[in-house]
CSV table of C-alpha atoms in Angstrom, one decimal:
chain,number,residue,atom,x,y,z
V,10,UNK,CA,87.2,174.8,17.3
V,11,UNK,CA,83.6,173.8,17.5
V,12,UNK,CA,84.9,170.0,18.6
V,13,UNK,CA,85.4,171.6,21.6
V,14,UNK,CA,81.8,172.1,22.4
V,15,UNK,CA,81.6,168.3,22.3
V,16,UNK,CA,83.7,168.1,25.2
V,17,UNK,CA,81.2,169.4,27.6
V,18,UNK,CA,78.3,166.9,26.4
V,19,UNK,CA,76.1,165.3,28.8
V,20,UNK,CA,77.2,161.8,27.3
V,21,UNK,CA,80.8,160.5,28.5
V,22,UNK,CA,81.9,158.8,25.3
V,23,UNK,CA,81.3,162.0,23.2
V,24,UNK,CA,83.1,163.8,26.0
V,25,UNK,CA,86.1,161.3,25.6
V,26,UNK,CA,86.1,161.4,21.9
V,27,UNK,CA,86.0,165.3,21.9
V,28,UNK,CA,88.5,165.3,24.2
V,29,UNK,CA,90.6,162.5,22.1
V,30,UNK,CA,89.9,164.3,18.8
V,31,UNK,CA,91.3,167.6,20.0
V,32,UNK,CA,94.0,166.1,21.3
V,33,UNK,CA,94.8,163.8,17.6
V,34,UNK,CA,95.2,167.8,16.3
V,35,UNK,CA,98.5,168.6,17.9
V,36,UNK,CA,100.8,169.9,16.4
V,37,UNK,CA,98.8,171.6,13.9
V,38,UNK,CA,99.2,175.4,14.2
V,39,UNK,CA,95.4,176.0,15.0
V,40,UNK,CA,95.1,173.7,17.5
V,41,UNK,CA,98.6,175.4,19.2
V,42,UNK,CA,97.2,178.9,19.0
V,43,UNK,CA,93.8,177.4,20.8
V,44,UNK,CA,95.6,175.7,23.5
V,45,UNK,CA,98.0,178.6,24.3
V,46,UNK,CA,94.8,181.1,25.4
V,47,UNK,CA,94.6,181.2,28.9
V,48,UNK,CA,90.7,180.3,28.6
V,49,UNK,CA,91.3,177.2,26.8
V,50,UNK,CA,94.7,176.2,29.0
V,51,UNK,CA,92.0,176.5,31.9
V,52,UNK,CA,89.9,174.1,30.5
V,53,UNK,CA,92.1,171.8,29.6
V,54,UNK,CA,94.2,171.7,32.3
V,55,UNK,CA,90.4,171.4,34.8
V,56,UNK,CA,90.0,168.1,33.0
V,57,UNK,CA,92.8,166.5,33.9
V,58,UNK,CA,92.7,167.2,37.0
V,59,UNK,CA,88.9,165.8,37.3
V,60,UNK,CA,90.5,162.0,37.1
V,61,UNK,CA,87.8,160.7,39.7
V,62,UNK,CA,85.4,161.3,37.9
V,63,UNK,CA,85.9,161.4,34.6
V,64,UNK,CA,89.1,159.4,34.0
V,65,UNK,CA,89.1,158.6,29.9
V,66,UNK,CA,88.5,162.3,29.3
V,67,UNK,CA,91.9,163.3,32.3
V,68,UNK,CA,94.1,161.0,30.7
V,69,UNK,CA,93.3,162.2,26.9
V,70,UNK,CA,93.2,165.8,28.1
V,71,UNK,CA,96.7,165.6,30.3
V,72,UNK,CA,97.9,163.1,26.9
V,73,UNK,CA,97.4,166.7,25.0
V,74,UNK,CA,99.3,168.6,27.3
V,75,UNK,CA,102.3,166.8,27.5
V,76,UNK,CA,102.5,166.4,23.7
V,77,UNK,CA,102.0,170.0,23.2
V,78,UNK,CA,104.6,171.0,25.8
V,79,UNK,CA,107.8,170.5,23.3
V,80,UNK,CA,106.4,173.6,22.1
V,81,UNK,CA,108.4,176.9,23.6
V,82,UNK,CA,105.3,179.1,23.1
V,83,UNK,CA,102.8,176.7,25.1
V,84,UNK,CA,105.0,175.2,27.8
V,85,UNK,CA,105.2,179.2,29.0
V,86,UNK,CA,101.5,179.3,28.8
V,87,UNK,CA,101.5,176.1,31.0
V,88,UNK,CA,103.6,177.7,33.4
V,89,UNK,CA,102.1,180.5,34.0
V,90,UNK,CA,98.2,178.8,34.4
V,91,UNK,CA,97.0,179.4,37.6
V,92,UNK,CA,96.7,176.0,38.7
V,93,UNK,CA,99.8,174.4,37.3
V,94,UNK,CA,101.1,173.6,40.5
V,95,UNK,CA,98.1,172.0,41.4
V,96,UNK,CA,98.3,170.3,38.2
V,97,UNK,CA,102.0,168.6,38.6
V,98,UNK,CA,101.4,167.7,42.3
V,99,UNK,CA,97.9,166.1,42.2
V,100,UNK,CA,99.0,164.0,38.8
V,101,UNK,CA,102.4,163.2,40.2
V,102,UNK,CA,100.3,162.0,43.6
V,103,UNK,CA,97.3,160.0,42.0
V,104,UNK,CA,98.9,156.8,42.1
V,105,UNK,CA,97.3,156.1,39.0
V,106,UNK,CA,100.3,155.4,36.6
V,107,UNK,CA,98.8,156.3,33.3
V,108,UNK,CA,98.4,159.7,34.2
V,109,UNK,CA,101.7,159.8,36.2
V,110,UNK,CA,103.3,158.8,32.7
V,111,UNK,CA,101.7,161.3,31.0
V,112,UNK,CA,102.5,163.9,33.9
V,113,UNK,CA,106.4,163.2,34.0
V,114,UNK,CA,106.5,163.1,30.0
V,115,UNK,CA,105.0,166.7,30.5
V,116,UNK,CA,107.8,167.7,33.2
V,117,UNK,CA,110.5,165.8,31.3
V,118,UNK,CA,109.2,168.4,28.6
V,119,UNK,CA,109.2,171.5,30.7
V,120,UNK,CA,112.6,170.7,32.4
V,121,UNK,CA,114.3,170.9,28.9
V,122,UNK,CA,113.2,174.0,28.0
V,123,UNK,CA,115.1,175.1,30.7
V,124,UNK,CA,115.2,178.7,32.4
V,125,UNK,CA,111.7,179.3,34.1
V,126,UNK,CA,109.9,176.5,32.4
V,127,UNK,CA,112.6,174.3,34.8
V,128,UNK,CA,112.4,176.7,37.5
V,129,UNK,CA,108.5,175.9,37.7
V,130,UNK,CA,109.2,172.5,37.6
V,131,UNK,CA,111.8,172.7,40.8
V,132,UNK,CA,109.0,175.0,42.5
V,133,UNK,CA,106.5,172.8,42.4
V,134,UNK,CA,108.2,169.5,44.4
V,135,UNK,CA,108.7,167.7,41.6
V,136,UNK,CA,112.5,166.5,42.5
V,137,UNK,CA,111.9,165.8,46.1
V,138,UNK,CA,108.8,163.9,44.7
V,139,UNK,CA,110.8,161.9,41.8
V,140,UNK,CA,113.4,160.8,44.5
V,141,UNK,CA,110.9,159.8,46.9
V,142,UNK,CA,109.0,157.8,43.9
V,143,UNK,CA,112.0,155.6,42.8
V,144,UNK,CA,113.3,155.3,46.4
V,145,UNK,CA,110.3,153.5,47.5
V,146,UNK,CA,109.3,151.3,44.3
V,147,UNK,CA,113.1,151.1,42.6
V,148,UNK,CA,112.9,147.1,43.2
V,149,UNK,CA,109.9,146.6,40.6
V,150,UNK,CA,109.9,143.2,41.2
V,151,UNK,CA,108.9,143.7,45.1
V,152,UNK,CA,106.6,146.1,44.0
V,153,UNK,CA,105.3,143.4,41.6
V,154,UNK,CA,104.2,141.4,44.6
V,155,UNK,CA,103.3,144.0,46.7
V,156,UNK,CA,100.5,145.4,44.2
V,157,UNK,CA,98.4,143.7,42.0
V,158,UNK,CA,99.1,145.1,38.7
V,159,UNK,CA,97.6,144.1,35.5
V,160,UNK,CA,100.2,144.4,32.6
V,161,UNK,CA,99.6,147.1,31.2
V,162,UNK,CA,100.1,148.6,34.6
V,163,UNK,CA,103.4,146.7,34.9
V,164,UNK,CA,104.4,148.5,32.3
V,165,UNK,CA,103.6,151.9,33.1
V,166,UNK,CA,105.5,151.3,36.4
V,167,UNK,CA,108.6,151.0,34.5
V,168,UNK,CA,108.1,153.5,32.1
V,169,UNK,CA,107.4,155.9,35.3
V,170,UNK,CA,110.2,154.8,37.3
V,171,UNK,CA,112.4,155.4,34.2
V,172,UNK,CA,110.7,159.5,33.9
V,173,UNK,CA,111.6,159.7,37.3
V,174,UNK,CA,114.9,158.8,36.6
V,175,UNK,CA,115.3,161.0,34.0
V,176,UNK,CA,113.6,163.8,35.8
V,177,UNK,CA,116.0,163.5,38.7
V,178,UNK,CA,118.8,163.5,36.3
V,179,UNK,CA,117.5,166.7,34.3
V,180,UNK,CA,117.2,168.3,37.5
V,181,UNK,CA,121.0,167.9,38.8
């Protein structure tokens, strides 16, 4: 789509309303097809992993993923871009929790597909990692006092706590 040319403008809003836009088109059909070439899945996939520097435009981009991962067709594309591991681990590891959010709704996703959607899932850490996660902030009210969340970010600690629960549970 030519909205996508928007997405590598100079200017950061037009970026992140590209980036937004595109990502308000799933599930239509054209927007699938677009996503699911390699080229594009590169692309898409490089921006949400460019958090530090471009944060708005990662979290709308990795946003777009996740909802388009319910899709059989795309979540094997996904699987099979090159830097998907690099992907899971580096989103799962941010410790920003808006992106983690969107990262475990994308695993959540991909584990329910099942057979080597799953499988890449388990290859890339991601169970160790969930245990780890809710082992270390499970008491939410400690973690309360230990961080200084705003509360929005009070609630994305429980809504990632509860992915990582569900992830672990997927997983068994």
């Amino acid at each position: 789509p030519t909205l996508s040319y928007a997405m590598f403008s100079d200017h950061e809003m037009v970026r992140q309303a590209a980036t937004e836009a595109m990502c308000n088109m799933i599930p239509h059909p054209e927007m699938m097809e677009y996503l699911k070439k390699t080229e594009n899945l590169r692309v898409w996939v490089a921006f949400s992993l460019d958090y530090e520097e471009n944060f708005a435009c990662a979290r709308a981009s990795l946003g777009c993923l996740a909802m388009a991962v319910p899709e059989p067709d795309f979540a094997k594309a996904l699987i099979q871009c090159k830097n998907f591991r690099e992907l899971i681990r580096t989103l799962m590891e941010c410790g920003q929790l808006e992106l983690m959010h969107r990262v475990l709704v994308l695993i959540v996703g991909l584990v329910e597909h099942g057979g080597e959607c799953r499988e890449s899932v388990v290859a890339a850490g991601v169970g160790p990692f969930c245990e780890g996660y809710i082992q270390n902030y499970h008491d939410e009210k400690k973690t309360m006092k230990d961080f200084s969340f705003s509360p929005a970010e009070r609630g994305s600690l429980s809504a990632t706590l509860s992915l990582a629960k569900e992830v672990v549970q997927l997983l068994r």
